[in-house]
Short mmCIF file of C-alpha atoms in Angstrom, two decimals:
data_model
loop_
_atom_site.label_atom_id
_atom_site.label_comp_id
_atom_site.label_asym_id
_atom_site.label_seq_id
_atom_site.Cartn_x
_atom_site.Cartn_y
_atom_site.Cartn_z
CA UNK A 176 -12.61 -6.39 -17.73
CA UNK A 177 -14.72 -3.60 -16.31
CA UNK A 178 -13.44 -1.72 -13.27
CA UNK A 179 -15.74 -3.68 -10.97
CA UNK A 180 -14.69 -7.00 -12.52
CA UNK A 181 -11.07 -6.06 -11.82
CA UNK A 182 -11.97 -5.31 -8.20
CA UNK A 183 -13.70 -8.68 -7.86
CA UNK A 184 -10.66 -10.40 -9.38
CA UNK A 185 -8.40 -8.58 -6.94
CA UNK A 186 -10.51 -9.85 -4.05
CA UNK A 187 -10.59 -13.42 -5.33
CA UNK A 188 -7.79 -14.68 -3.08
CA UNK A 189 -5.82 -16.07 -6.04
CA UNK A 190 -3.15 -13.37 -5.86
CA UNK A 191 0.09 -13.33 -3.84
CA UNK A 192 -0.19 -11.67 -0.44
CA UNK A 193 2.37 -9.30 1.07
CA UNK A 194 4.31 -12.20 2.62
CA UNK A 195 4.83 -13.73 -0.83
CA UNK A 196 6.31 -10.44 -2.10
CA UNK A 197 8.65 -10.27 0.88
CA UNK A 198 9.82 -13.86 0.30
CA UNK A 199 10.30 -13.43 -3.46
CA UNK A 200 11.86 -9.96 -3.67
CA UNK A 201 13.84 -9.43 -0.46
CA UNK A 202 16.34 -11.58 1.38
CA UNK A 203 17.65 -11.85 4.94
CA UNK A 204 14.27 -10.58 6.15
CA UNK A 205 14.14 -10.15 9.94
CA UNK A 206 10.59 -9.60 11.15
CA UNK A 207 10.07 -7.19 14.04
CA UNK A 208 7.04 -7.18 16.30
CA UNK A 209 5.01 -4.92 18.55
CA UNK A 210 4.14 -1.25 18.85
CA UNK A 211 5.68 -0.82 22.35
CA UNK A 212 2.28 0.39 23.61
CA UNK A 213 -0.27 -2.40 23.40
CA UNK A 214 0.86 -5.46 21.50
CA UNK A 215 1.56 -7.00 18.11
CA UNK A 216 -0.83 -6.96 15.18
CA UNK A 217 -0.35 -9.84 12.74
CA UNK A 218 -2.31 -7.96 10.04
CA UNK A 219 0.85 -5.87 9.59
CA UNK A 220 4.16 -7.61 8.94
CA UNK A 221 7.37 -5.63 8.90
CA UNK A 222 11.06 -5.68 9.48
CA UNK A 223 14.53 -5.24 8.03
CA UNK A 224 15.64 -6.85 4.77
CA UNK A 225 18.00 -6.55 1.85
CA UNK A 226 16.86 -5.47 -1.60
CA UNK A 227 19.85 -6.66 -3.57
CA UNK A 228 22.66 -5.16 -1.51
CA UNK A 229 20.57 -2.29 -0.12
CA UNK A 230 19.27 -2.49 3.47
CA UNK A 231 15.60 -1.49 3.56
CA UNK A 232 12.65 -1.52 5.92
CA UNK A 233 9.72 -3.40 4.39
CA UNK A 234 6.19 -3.23 5.81
CA UNK A 235 3.16 -5.03 4.42
CA UNK A 236 -0.51 -5.53 5.22
CA UNK A 237 -0.96 -9.30 5.19
CA UNK A 238 -4.35 -10.86 4.42
CA UNK A 239 -3.37 -14.49 4.83
CA UNK A 240 -3.94 -17.40 2.44
CA UNK A 241 -6.16 -20.20 3.74
CA UNK A 242 -9.02 -19.69 6.19
CA UNK A 243 -6.94 -20.28 9.33
CA UNK A 244 -4.23 -17.91 8.08
CA UNK A 245 -6.77 -15.22 7.17
CA UNK A 246 -8.31 -15.35 10.63
CA UNK A 247 -4.85 -15.08 12.21
CA UNK A 248 -4.11 -11.98 10.13
CA UNK A 249 -7.61 -10.52 10.65
CA UNK A 250 -8.17 -10.62 6.87
CA UNK A 251 -5.66 -7.78 6.44
CA UNK A 252 -7.68 -5.32 8.50
CA UNK A 253 -5.13 -3.68 10.77
CA UNK A 254 -5.72 -2.50 14.32
CA UNK A 255 -4.17 0.67 15.81
CA UNK A 256 -1.21 -1.33 17.12
CA UNK A 257 -0.50 -2.44 13.55
CA UNK A 258 -0.25 1.12 12.31
CA UNK A 259 1.78 2.11 15.37
CA UNK A 260 4.13 -0.81 14.72
CA UNK A 261 4.52 0.37 11.12
CA UNK A 262 5.31 3.90 12.30
CA UNK A 263 7.82 2.59 14.85
CA UNK A 264 9.62 0.72 12.06
CA UNK A 265 9.54 3.78 9.79
CA UNK A 266 11.06 5.97 12.49
CA UNK A 267 13.74 3.34 12.99
CA UNK A 268 14.39 3.37 9.22
CA UNK A 269 14.76 7.15 9.32
CA UNK A 270 17.27 6.89 12.17
CA UNK A 271 19.45 4.42 10.26
CA UNK A 272 18.91 5.97 6.81
CA UNK A 273 17.12 2.95 5.35
CA UNK A 274 14.54 3.42 2.56
CA UNK A 275 11.01 2.26 3.40
CA UNK A 276 8.96 0.02 1.09
CA UNK A 277 5.32 -0.64 1.96
CA UNK A 278 2.98 -3.25 0.49
CA UNK A 279 -0.70 -2.29 0.69
CA UNK A 280 -3.49 -4.85 0.48
CA UNK A 281 -6.49 -4.14 2.69
CA UNK A 282 -10.21 -3.62 2.34
CA UNK A 283 -9.83 -1.10 5.15
CA UNK A 284 -8.68 -0.71 8.74
CA UNK A 285 -10.34 -2.75 11.46
CA UNK A 286 -13.53 -1.04 12.61
CA UNK A 287 -14.28 -3.12 15.69
CA UNK A 288 -15.00 -1.73 19.14
CA UNK A 289 -11.54 -2.66 20.40
CA UNK A 290 -9.84 -0.82 17.54
CA UNK A 291 -11.89 2.29 18.25
CA UNK A 292 -11.19 2.10 21.98
CA UNK A 293 -7.43 1.90 21.28
CA UNK A 294 -7.48 4.93 18.98
CA UNK A 295 -7.82 3.73 15.41
CA UNK A 296 -8.48 7.18 13.97
CA UNK A 297 -5.57 8.85 15.72
CA UNK A 298 -3.20 5.99 14.80
CA UNK A 299 -3.99 6.40 11.10
CA UNK A 300 -3.79 10.20 11.34
CA UNK A 301 -0.41 10.02 13.08
CA UNK A 302 0.97 7.85 10.28
CA UNK A 303 -0.23 10.32 7.64
CA UNK A 304 1.33 13.21 9.55
CA UNK A 305 4.65 11.52 10.26
CA UNK A 306 5.14 9.95 6.82
CA UNK A 307 4.79 13.31 5.12
CA UNK A 308 8.05 14.51 6.69
CA UNK A 309 9.86 11.20 7.30
CA UNK A 310 13.48 11.88 6.38
CA UNK A 311 14.10 8.82 4.24
CA UNK A 312 12.78 7.65 0.85
CA UNK A 313 9.40 5.90 0.88
CA UNK A 314 7.95 3.75 -1.90
CA UNK A 315 4.48 2.25 -1.61
CA UNK A 316 2.93 -0.48 -3.75
CA UNK A 317 -0.79 -1.25 -3.82
CA UNK A 318 -0.67 -4.98 -4.57
CA UNK A 319 -4.39 -5.76 -4.18
CA UNK A 320 -7.05 -3.82 -2.35
CA UNK A 321 -6.32 -0.25 -1.31
CA UNK A 322 -9.22 0.59 0.92
CA UNK A 323 -9.70 4.01 2.54
CA UNK A 324 -7.52 5.33 5.38
CA UNK A 325 -6.43 1.80 6.18
CA UNK A 326 -4.46 1.84 2.93
CA UNK A 327 -3.45 5.51 2.95
CA UNK A 328 -1.84 5.06 6.38
CA UNK A 329 0.96 3.18 4.60
CA UNK A 330 0.90 5.04 1.29
CA UNK A 331 2.10 8.59 1.94
CA UNK A 332 5.16 8.01 -0.21
CA UNK A 333 7.55 9.59 -2.69
CA UNK A 334 6.35 7.08 -5.29
CA UNK A 335 3.10 5.10 -5.27
CA UNK A 336 2.92 2.10 -7.60
CA UNK A 337 -0.09 -0.12 -8.34
CA UNK A 338 -0.58 -3.51 -9.89
CA UNK A 339 -2.74 -3.18 -12.99
CA UNK A 340 -5.73 -4.98 -11.46
CA UNK A 341 -5.45 -3.44 -8.00
CA UNK A 342 -7.71 -0.67 -6.79
CA UNK A 343 -7.21 2.29 -4.46
CA UNK A 344 -10.21 4.21 -3.19
CA UNK A 345 -11.63 6.29 -0.35
CA UNK A 346 -14.54 3.83 -0.09
CA UNK A 347 -15.47 0.43 -1.52
CA UNK A 348 -17.87 0.42 -4.49
CA UNK A 349 -20.44 -1.35 -2.32
CA UNK A 350 -20.08 1.25 0.43
CA UNK A 351 -20.34 4.08 -2.07
CA UNK A 352 -23.48 2.59 -3.64
CA UNK A 353 -25.05 2.13 -0.21
CA UNK A 354 -24.36 5.77 0.69
CA UNK A 355 -25.40 7.37 -2.59
CA UNK A 356 -28.25 5.12 -3.74
CA UNK A 357 -29.07 3.10 -0.61
CA UNK A 358 -28.44 0.04 -2.77
CA UNK A 359 -25.19 -1.94 -2.65
CA UNK A 360 -26.29 -3.80 -5.80
CA UNK A 361 -25.24 -0.69 -7.75
CA UNK A 362 -21.58 -1.35 -6.86
CA UNK A 363 -20.53 -1.69 -10.52
CA UNK A 364 -22.02 1.73 -11.29
CA UNK A 365 -20.25 3.19 -8.25
CA UNK A 366 -16.93 1.69 -9.35
CA UNK A 367 -17.21 3.45 -12.71
CA UNK A 368 -17.86 6.76 -10.93
CA UNK A 369 -15.09 6.33 -8.34
CA UNK A 370 -12.41 5.46 -10.91
CA UNK A 371 -10.30 3.55 -8.35
CA UNK A 372 -8.41 1.51 -10.97
CA UNK A 373 -4.72 1.88 -11.71
CA UNK A 374 -5.15 3.42 -15.18
CA UNK A 375 -7.53 6.12 -13.93
CA UNK A 376 -5.33 6.97 -10.94
CA UNK A 377 -2.25 7.14 -13.16
CA UNK A 378 -4.04 9.57 -15.48
CA UNK A 379 -5.05 11.67 -12.45
CA UNK A 380 -1.45 11.78 -11.23
CA UNK A 381 -2.22 9.99 -7.96
CA UNK A 382 0.14 7.09 -8.71
CA UNK A 383 3.45 7.06 -10.55
CA UNK A 384 3.60 3.58 -12.06
CA UNK A 385 1.33 0.74 -13.18
CA UNK A 386 2.88 -2.69 -12.70
CA UNK A 387 1.85 -5.24 -15.38
CA UNK A 388 0.56 -8.53 -13.96
CA UNK A 389 0.87 -12.07 -15.28
CA UNK A 390 -2.41 -13.45 -16.63
CA UNK A 391 -2.37 -16.21 -14.03
CA UNK A 392 -0.52 -15.86 -10.73
CA UNK A 393 -0.85 -19.60 -10.16
CA UNK A 394 1.64 -20.33 -12.95
CA UNK A 395 5.00 -20.54 -11.19
CA UNK A 396 7.12 -19.51 -14.19
CA UNK A 397 4.97 -16.42 -14.80
CA UNK A 398 5.10 -15.55 -11.12
CA UNK A 399 8.90 -15.89 -11.00
CA UNK A 400 9.27 -13.67 -14.05
CA UNK A 401 6.92 -11.11 -12.50
CA UNK A 402 8.81 -10.97 -9.19
CA UNK A 403 12.21 -10.85 -10.92
CA UNK A 404 11.14 -7.89 -13.07
CA UNK A 405 9.55 -6.13 -10.08
CA UNK A 406 12.70 -6.60 -8.00
CA UNK A 407 14.80 -4.94 -10.72
CA UNK A 408 12.37 -2.03 -11.01
CA UNK A 409 12.26 -1.56 -7.24
CA UNK A 410 16.05 -1.58 -6.98
CA UNK A 411 16.35 1.09 -9.68
CA UNK A 412 13.70 3.31 -8.10
CA UNK A 413 15.14 3.02 -4.58
CA UNK A 414 18.58 3.86 -5.96
CA UNK A 415 17.11 6.93 -7.71
CA UNK A 416 15.30 8.11 -4.58
CA UNK A 417 18.41 7.67 -2.44
CA UNK A 418 20.38 9.94 -4.76
CA UNK A 419 17.87 12.78 -4.32
CA UNK A 420 18.71 15.61 -1.96
CA UNK A 421 16.61 15.01 1.16
CA UNK A 422 15.13 18.52 1.23
CA UNK A 423 14.17 18.23 -2.44
CA UNK A 424 12.65 14.79 -1.80
CA UNK A 425 10.51 16.02 1.10
CA UNK A 426 9.36 19.11 -0.81
CA UNK A 427 8.35 16.94 -3.79
CA UNK A 428 6.48 14.52 -1.49
CA UNK A 429 4.55 17.41 0.04
CA UNK A 430 3.67 18.90 -3.35
CA UNK A 431 2.62 15.50 -4.70
CA UNK A 432 -0.11 15.18 -2.08
CA UNK A 433 -1.08 18.86 -2.14
CA UNK A 434 -2.01 18.44 -5.81
CA UNK A 435 -4.30 15.46 -5.21
CA UNK A 436 -7.89 16.56 -5.73
CA UNK A 437 -6.95 20.01 -7.04
CA UNK A 438 -9.79 21.58 -9.00
CA UNK A 439 -9.26 23.81 -12.01
CA UNK A 440 -12.51 25.65 -12.71
CA UNK A 441 -11.26 26.41 -16.23
CA UNK A 442 -10.92 22.69 -17.05
CA UNK A 443 -14.00 20.82 -15.85
#
């Protein structure tokens, strides 16, 4: 598949949403609600769970499944209260020394008038700022769409993983084509230029791991095998991160993001 074909497949709605990952990988999940400022945002689900025997905080952007469910979850486009809820849960995780695992799947943050009035930009910026120095391990997985600041607000992590057909980009291919060529029909060309696919981002050092996908997520046996393997990999990585000295972990997290976009004029 071309990069743009992968993006279209990712958007197809045939893939598990964040809630399915929570159900399949974690147990004893207790969902927590509200940002303690405005209200609860159902586009962001989060709470306390067990990964094997390890207590963790898990936070996901939930798109929903059928039409009614998608409307309830605002199609995975979070409002400021969703990002503030996520940050509240991450601060709680820091207090109780729980690792944080985030599941990213969003075309982008909500851009409605209400979201802007309630401080969408500052909510995303605060998450970026706070996650950089959060004193507990953070692992982020892009499980579908990883659109702009809406995705990055949950992806400032010690390790960023991506499913092989997911994408992670500052702008959608359609948005990029509209800006550069005033023609959204050139989205496939924009996708090739953006290189938002997992393989490209791995080669650029922006992500640490590509997660192989089953050919068909609708096949239950393939899906069970996928989740079982992912659970084992997550458990090993969380165990590794927990063994790291906290100061070393935070310094490495800072350096990881400082290197993103670095330009070497001697190697064009």
